[in-house]
mmCIF file of C-alpha atoms in Angstrom:
data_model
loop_
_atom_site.group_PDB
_atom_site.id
_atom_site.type_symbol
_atom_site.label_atom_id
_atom_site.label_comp_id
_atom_site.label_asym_id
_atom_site.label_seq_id
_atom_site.Cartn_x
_atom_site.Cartn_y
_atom_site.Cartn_z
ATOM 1 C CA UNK A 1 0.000 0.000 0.000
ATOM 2 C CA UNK A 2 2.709 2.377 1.131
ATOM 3 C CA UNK A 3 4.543 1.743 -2.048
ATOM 4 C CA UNK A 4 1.292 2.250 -4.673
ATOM 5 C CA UNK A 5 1.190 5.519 -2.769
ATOM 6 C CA UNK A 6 4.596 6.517 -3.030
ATOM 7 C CA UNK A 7 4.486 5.504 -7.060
ATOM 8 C CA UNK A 8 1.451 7.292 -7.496
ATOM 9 C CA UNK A 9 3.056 10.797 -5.933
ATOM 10 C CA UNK A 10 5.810 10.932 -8.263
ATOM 11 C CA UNK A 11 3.752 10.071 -10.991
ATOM 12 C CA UNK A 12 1.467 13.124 -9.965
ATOM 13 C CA UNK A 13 4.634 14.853 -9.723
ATOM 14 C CA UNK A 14 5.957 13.684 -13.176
ATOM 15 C CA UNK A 15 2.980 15.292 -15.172
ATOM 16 C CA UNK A 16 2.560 18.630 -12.957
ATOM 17 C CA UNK A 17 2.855 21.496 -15.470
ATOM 18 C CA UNK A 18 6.138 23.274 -14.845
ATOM 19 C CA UNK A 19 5.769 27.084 -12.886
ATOM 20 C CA UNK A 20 6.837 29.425 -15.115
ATOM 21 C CA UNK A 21 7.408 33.432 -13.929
ATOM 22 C CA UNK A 22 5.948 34.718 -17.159
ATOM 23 C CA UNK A 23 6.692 38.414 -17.675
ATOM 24 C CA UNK A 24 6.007 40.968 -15.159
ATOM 25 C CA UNK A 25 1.765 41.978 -15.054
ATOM 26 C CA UNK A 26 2.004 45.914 -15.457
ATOM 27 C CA UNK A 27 -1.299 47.768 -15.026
ATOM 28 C CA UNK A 28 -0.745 51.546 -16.314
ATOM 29 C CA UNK A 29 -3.987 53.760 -14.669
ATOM 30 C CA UNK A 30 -4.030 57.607 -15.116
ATOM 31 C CA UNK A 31 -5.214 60.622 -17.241
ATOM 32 C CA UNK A 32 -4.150 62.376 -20.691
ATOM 33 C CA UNK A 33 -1.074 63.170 -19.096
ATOM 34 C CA UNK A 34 -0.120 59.473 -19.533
ATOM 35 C CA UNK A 35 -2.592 58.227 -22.215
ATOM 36 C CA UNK A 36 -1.556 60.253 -25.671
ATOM 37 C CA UNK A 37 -4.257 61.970 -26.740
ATOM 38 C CA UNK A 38 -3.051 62.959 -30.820
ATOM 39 C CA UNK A 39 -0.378 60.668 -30.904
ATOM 40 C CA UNK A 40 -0.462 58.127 -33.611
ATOM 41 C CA UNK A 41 -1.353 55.355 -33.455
ATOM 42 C CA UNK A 42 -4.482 55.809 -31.816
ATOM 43 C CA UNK A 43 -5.533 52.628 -30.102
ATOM 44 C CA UNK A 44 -8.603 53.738 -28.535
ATOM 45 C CA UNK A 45 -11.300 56.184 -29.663
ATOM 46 C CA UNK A 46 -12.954 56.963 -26.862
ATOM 47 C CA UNK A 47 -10.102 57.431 -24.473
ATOM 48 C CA UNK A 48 -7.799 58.632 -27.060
ATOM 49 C CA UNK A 49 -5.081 56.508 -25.843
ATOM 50 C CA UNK A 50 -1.671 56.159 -28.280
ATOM 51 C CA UNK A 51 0.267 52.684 -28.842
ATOM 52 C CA UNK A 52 3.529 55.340 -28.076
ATOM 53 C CA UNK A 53 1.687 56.632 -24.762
ATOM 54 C CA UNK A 54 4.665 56.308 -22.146
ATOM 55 C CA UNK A 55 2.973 52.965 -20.776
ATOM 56 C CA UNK A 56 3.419 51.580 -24.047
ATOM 57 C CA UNK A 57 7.319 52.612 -24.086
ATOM 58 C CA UNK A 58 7.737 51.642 -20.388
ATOM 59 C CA UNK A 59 6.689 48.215 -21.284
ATOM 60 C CA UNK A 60 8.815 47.518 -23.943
ATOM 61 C CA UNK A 61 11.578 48.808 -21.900
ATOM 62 C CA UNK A 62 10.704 46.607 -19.176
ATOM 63 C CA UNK A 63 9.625 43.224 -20.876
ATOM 64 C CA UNK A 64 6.397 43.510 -19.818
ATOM 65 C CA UNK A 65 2.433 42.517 -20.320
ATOM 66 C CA UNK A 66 0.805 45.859 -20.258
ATOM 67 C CA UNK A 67 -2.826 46.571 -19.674
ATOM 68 C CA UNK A 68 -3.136 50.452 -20.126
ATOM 69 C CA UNK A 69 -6.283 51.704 -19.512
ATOM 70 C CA UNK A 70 -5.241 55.176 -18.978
ATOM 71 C CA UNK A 71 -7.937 57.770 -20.416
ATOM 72 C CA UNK A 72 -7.811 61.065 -20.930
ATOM 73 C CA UNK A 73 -10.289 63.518 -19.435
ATOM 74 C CA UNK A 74 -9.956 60.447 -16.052
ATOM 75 C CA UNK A 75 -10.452 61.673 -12.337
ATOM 76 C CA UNK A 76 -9.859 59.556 -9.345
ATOM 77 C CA UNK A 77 -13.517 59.074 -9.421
ATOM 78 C CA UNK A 78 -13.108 56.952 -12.785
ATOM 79 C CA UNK A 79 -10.598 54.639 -11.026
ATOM 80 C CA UNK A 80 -13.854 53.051 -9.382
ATOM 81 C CA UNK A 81 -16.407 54.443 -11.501
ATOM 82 C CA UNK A 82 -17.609 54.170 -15.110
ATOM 83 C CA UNK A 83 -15.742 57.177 -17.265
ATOM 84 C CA UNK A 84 -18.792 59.131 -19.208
ATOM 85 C CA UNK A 85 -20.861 56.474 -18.288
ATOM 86 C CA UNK A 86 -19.223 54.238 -21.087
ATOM 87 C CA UNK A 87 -15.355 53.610 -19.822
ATOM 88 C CA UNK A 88 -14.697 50.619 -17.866
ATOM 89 C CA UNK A 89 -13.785 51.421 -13.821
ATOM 90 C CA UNK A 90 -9.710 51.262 -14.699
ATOM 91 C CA UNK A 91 -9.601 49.685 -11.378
ATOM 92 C CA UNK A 92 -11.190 46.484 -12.833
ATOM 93 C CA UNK A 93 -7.655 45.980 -14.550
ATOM 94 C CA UNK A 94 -6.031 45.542 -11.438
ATOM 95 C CA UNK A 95 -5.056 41.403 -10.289
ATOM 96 C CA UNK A 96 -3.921 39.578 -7.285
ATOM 97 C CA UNK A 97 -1.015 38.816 -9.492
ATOM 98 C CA UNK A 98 -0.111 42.467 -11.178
ATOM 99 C CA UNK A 99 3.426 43.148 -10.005
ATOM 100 C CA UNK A 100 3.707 47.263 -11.495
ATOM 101 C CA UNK A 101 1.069 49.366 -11.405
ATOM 102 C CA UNK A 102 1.486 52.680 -12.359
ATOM 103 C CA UNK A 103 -0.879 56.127 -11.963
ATOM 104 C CA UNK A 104 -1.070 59.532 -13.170
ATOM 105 C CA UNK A 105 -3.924 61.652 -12.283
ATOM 106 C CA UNK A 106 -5.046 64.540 -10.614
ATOM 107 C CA UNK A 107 -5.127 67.664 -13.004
ATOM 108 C CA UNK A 108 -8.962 66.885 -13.983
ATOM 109 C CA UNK A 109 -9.703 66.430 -10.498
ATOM 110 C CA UNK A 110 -8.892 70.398 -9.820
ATOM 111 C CA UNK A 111 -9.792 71.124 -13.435
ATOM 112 C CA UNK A 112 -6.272 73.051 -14.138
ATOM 113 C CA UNK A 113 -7.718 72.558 -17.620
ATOM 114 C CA UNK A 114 -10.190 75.615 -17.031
ATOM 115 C CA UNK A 115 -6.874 77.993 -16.319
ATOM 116 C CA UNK A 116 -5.786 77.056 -19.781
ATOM 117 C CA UNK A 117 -9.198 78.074 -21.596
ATOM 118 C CA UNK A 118 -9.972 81.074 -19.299
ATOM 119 C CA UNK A 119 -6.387 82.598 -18.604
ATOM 120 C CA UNK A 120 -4.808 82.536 -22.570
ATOM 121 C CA UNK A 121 -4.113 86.038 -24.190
ATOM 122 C CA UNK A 122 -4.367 85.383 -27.839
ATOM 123 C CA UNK A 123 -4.256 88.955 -28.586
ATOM 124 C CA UNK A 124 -4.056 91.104 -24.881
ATOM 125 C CA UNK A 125 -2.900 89.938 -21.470
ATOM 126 C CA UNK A 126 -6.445 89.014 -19.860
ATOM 127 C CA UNK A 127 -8.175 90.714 -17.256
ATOM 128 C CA UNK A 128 -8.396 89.407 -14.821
ATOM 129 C CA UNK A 129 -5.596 88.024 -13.932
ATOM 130 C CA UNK A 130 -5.012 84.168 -13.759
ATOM 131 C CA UNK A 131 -4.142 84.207 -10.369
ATOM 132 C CA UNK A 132 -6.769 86.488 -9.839
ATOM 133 C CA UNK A 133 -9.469 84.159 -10.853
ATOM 134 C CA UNK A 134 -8.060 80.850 -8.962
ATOM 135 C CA UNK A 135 -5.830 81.971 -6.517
ATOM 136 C CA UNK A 136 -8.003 80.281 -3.469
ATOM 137 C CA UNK A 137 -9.683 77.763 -6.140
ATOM 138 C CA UNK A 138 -6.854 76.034 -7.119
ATOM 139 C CA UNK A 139 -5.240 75.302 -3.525
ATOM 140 C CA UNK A 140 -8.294 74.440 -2.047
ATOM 141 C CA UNK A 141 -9.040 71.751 -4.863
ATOM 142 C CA UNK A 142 -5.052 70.508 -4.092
ATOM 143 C CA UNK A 143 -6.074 70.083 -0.284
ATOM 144 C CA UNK A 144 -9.732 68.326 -1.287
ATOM 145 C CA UNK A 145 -8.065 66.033 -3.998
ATOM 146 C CA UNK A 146 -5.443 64.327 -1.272
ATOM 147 C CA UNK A 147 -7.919 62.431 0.292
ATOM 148 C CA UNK A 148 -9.058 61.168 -2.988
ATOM 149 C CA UNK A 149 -4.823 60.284 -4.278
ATOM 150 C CA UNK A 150 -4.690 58.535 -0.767
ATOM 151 C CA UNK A 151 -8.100 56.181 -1.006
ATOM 152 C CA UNK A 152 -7.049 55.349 -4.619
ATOM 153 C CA UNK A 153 -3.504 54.040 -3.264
ATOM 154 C CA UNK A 154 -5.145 52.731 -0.386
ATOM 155 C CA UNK A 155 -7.521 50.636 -2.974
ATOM 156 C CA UNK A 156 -4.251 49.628 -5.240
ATOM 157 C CA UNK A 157 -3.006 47.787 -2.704
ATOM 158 C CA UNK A 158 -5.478 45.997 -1.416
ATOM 159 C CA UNK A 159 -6.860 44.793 -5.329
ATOM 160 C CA UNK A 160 -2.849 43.875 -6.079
ATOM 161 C CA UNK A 161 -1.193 43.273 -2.647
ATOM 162 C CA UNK A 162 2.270 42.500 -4.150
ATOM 163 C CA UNK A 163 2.529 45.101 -6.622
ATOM 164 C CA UNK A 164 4.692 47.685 -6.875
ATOM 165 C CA UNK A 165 2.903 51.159 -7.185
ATOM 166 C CA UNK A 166 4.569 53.790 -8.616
ATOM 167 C CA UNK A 167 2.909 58.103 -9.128
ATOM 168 C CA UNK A 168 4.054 60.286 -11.700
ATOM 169 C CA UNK A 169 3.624 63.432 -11.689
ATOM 170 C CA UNK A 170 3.659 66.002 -15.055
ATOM 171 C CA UNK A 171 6.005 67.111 -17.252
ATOM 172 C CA UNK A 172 7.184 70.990 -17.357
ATOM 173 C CA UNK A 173 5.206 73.670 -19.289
ATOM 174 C CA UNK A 174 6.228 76.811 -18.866
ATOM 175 C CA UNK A 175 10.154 78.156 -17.887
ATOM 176 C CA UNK A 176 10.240 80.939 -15.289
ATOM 177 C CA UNK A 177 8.823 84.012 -17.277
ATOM 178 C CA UNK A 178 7.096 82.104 -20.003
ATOM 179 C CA UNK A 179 7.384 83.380 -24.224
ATOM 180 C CA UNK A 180 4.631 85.244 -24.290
ATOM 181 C CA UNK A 181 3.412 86.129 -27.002
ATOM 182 C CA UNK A 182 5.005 82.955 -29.061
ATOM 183 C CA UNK A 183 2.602 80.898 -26.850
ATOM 184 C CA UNK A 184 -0.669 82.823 -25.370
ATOM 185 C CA UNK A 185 0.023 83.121 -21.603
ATOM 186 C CA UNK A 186 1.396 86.166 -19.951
ATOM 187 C CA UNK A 187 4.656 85.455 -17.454
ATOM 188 C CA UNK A 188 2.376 86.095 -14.733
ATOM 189 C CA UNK A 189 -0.572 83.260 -15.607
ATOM 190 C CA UNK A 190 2.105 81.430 -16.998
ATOM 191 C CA UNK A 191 4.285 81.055 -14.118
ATOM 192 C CA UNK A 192 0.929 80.505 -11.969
ATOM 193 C CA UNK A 193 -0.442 77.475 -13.853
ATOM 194 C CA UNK A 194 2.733 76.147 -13.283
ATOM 195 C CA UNK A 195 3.195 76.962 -9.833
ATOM 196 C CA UNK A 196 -0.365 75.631 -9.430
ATOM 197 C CA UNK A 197 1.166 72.175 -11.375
ATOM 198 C CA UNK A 198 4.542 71.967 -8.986
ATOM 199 C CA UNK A 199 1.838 72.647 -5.727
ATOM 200 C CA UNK A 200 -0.723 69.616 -6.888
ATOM 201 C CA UNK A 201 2.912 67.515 -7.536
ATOM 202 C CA UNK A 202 4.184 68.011 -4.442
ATOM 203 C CA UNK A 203 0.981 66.698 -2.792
ATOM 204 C CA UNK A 204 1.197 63.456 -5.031
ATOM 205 C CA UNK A 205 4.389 63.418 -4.109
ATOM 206 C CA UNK A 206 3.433 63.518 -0.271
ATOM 207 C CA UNK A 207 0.481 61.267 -0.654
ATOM 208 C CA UNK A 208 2.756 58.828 -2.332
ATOM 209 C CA UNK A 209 4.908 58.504 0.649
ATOM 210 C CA UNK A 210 2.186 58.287 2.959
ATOM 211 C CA UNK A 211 0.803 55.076 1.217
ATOM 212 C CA UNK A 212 3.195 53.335 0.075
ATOM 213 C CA UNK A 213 3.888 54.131 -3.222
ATOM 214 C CA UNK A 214 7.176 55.547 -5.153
ATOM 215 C CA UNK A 215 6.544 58.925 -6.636
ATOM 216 C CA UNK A 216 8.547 59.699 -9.784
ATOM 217 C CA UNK A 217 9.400 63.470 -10.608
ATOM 218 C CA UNK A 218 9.158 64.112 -14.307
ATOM 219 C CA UNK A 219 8.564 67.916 -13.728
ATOM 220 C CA UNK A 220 12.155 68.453 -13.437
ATOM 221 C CA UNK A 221 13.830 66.484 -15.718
ATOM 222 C CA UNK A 222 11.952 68.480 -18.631
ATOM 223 C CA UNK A 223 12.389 71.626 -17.420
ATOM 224 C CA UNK A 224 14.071 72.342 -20.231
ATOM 225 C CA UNK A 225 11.722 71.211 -22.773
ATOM 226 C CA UNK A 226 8.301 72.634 -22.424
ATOM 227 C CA UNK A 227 6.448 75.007 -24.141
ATOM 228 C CA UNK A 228 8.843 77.458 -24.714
ATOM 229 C CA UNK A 229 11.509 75.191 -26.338
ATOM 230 C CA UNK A 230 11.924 74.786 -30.312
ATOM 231 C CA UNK A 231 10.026 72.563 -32.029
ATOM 232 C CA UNK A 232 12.432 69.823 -32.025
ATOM 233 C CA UNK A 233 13.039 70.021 -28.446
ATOM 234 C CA UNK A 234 9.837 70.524 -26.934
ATOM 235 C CA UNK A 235 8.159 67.418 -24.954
ATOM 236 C CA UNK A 236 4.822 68.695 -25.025
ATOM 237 C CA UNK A 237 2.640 70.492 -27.698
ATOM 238 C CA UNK A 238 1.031 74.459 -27.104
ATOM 239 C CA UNK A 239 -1.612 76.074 -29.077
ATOM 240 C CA UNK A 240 -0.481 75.099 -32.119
ATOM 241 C CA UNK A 241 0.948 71.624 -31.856
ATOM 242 C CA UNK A 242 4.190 70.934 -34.470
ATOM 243 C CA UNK A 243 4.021 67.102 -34.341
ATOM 244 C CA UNK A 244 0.759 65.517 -33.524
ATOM 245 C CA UNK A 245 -0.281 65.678 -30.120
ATOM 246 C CA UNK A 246 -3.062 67.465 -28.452
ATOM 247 C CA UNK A 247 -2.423 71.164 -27.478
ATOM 248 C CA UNK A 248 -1.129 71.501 -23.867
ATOM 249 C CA UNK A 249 -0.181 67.465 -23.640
ATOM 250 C CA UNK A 250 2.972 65.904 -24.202
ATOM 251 C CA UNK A 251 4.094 64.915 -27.500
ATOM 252 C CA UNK A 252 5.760 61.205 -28.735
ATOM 253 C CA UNK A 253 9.216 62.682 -27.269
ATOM 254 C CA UNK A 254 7.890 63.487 -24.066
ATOM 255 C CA UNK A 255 6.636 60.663 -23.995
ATOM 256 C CA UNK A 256 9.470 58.655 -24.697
ATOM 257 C CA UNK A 257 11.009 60.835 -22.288
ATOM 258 C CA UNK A 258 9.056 59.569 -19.636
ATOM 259 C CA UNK A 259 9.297 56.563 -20.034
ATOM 260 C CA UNK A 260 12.968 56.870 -19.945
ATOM 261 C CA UNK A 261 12.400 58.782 -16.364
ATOM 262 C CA UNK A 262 10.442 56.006 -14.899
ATOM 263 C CA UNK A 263 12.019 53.287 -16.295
ATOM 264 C CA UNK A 264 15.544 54.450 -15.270
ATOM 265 C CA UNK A 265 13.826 54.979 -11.798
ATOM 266 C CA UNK A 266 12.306 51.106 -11.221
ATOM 267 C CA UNK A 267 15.565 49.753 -12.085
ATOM 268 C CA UNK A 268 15.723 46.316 -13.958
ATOM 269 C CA UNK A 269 12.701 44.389 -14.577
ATOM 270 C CA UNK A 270 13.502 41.872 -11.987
ATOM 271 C CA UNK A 271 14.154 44.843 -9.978
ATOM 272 C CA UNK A 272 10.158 45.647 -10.075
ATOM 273 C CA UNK A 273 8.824 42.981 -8.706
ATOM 274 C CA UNK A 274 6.975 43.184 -5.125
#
């Protein structure tokens, strides 16, 4: 009897499939910021997300199955919730077994996008003022967001337990003072947005550590190649884009940029895991 058992073991062990690692599970969550609005090829319609979106680079780079579901126009409240009422939760991309997980958001959550519809100066500086019109707004949407950042990280790890999570924040637009009037925003509403930018980074950047996550800086790496740079240095697009990208979001460089950031950041791909 003991030796029937004994056979039968091994032979269970002689036909168990072999455990493979497979490549590393890389979720990619976020906003425009991340998803490539303009940049061909466009993979999805309704979310215009690019195949050269910086997920897309990042996972080449790292040998790695990507599911991106970043979309632009997202909020934290489309992590959970159903984007326009036709976009997928992107939390429902998130596994046990997802080892990278990756999220950019936050600008739609304080609508920033309003400062650059309400504070350009196509032809005269605007009155008022950009800081004029969101000078309280803008910080008290910052403070309101941070519970929001911190529930979403909270939620990461508790769908994907042995994942490493990983915040970006935005690239650069505007240098101190701005080229007004090459691209419509005065030094003064110029320098604000972006001081409103740094001030919502620097909370992701504090969330991040509060929960458990790795924040990346991209802001100052491209500090020298926002708006104001030439054509063919410039990682993200203004008013009038020169390679195709949306206005005010980053073009294929920047994106490739970024990817370079983050991937130089998380190391090896072996280096990622856990």
């Amino acid at each position: 009897m003991r030796i029937a058992l004994v056979v039968a073991l091994l032979a269970g062990l002689m036909v168990a499939p072999a455990a493979t690692a497979g490549p590393l599970r890389y979720v990619a969550l976020g906003d425009s910021s991340a998803a490539g609005p303009g940049i061909p090829v466009q993979i999805d319609a309704t979310c215009l997300r690019s195949d050269h979106d910086w997920p897309h680079v990042l996972a080449a780079r790292l040998g790695a199955a990507l599911t991106d579901v970043t979309c632009s126009g997202a909020t934290t409240a489309d992590l959970t919730g159903r984007q326009a009422g036709v976009v997928a939760p992107q939390f429902a991309a998130l596994r046990r077994d997802t080892a990278l997980v990756t999220l950019a958001i936050g600008a739609n959550d304080i609508a920033l996008g309003s400062a650059f519809v309400t504070c350009a100066s196509p032809d005269a500086p605007v009155s008022p003022s950009c800081e004029e019109q969101y000078a309280t707004v803008f910080p008290a949407r910052i403070a309101a967001t941070a519970p929001k950042i911190a529930a979403a990280l909270e939620e990461i790890h508790r769908r994907s337990p042995a994942a490493r999570v990983v915040v970006t924040g935005y690239l650069t637009y505007w240098r101190p003072g701005g080229c007004y009037p090459a691209d419509p925003f005065t030094a003064a509403d110029a320098g604000f947005i972006q001081a409103t930018f740094d001030r919502l980074m620097t909370m992701l950047a504090d969330q991040s550590r509060r929960h458990g996550a790795s924040y990346v800086d991209i802001r100052e790496p491209s500090a020298r190649h926002g708006l104001c740079a030439g054509p063919a240095g410039r990682w993200l697009e203004g008013a009038v884009p020169a390679s195709p990208a949306y206005p005010y979001h980053p073009n294929a460089a920047g994106m490739a940029a970024a990817a370079g950031i983050i991937g130089a950041r998380l190391g090896s791909p072996s280096g990622t895991r856990g």
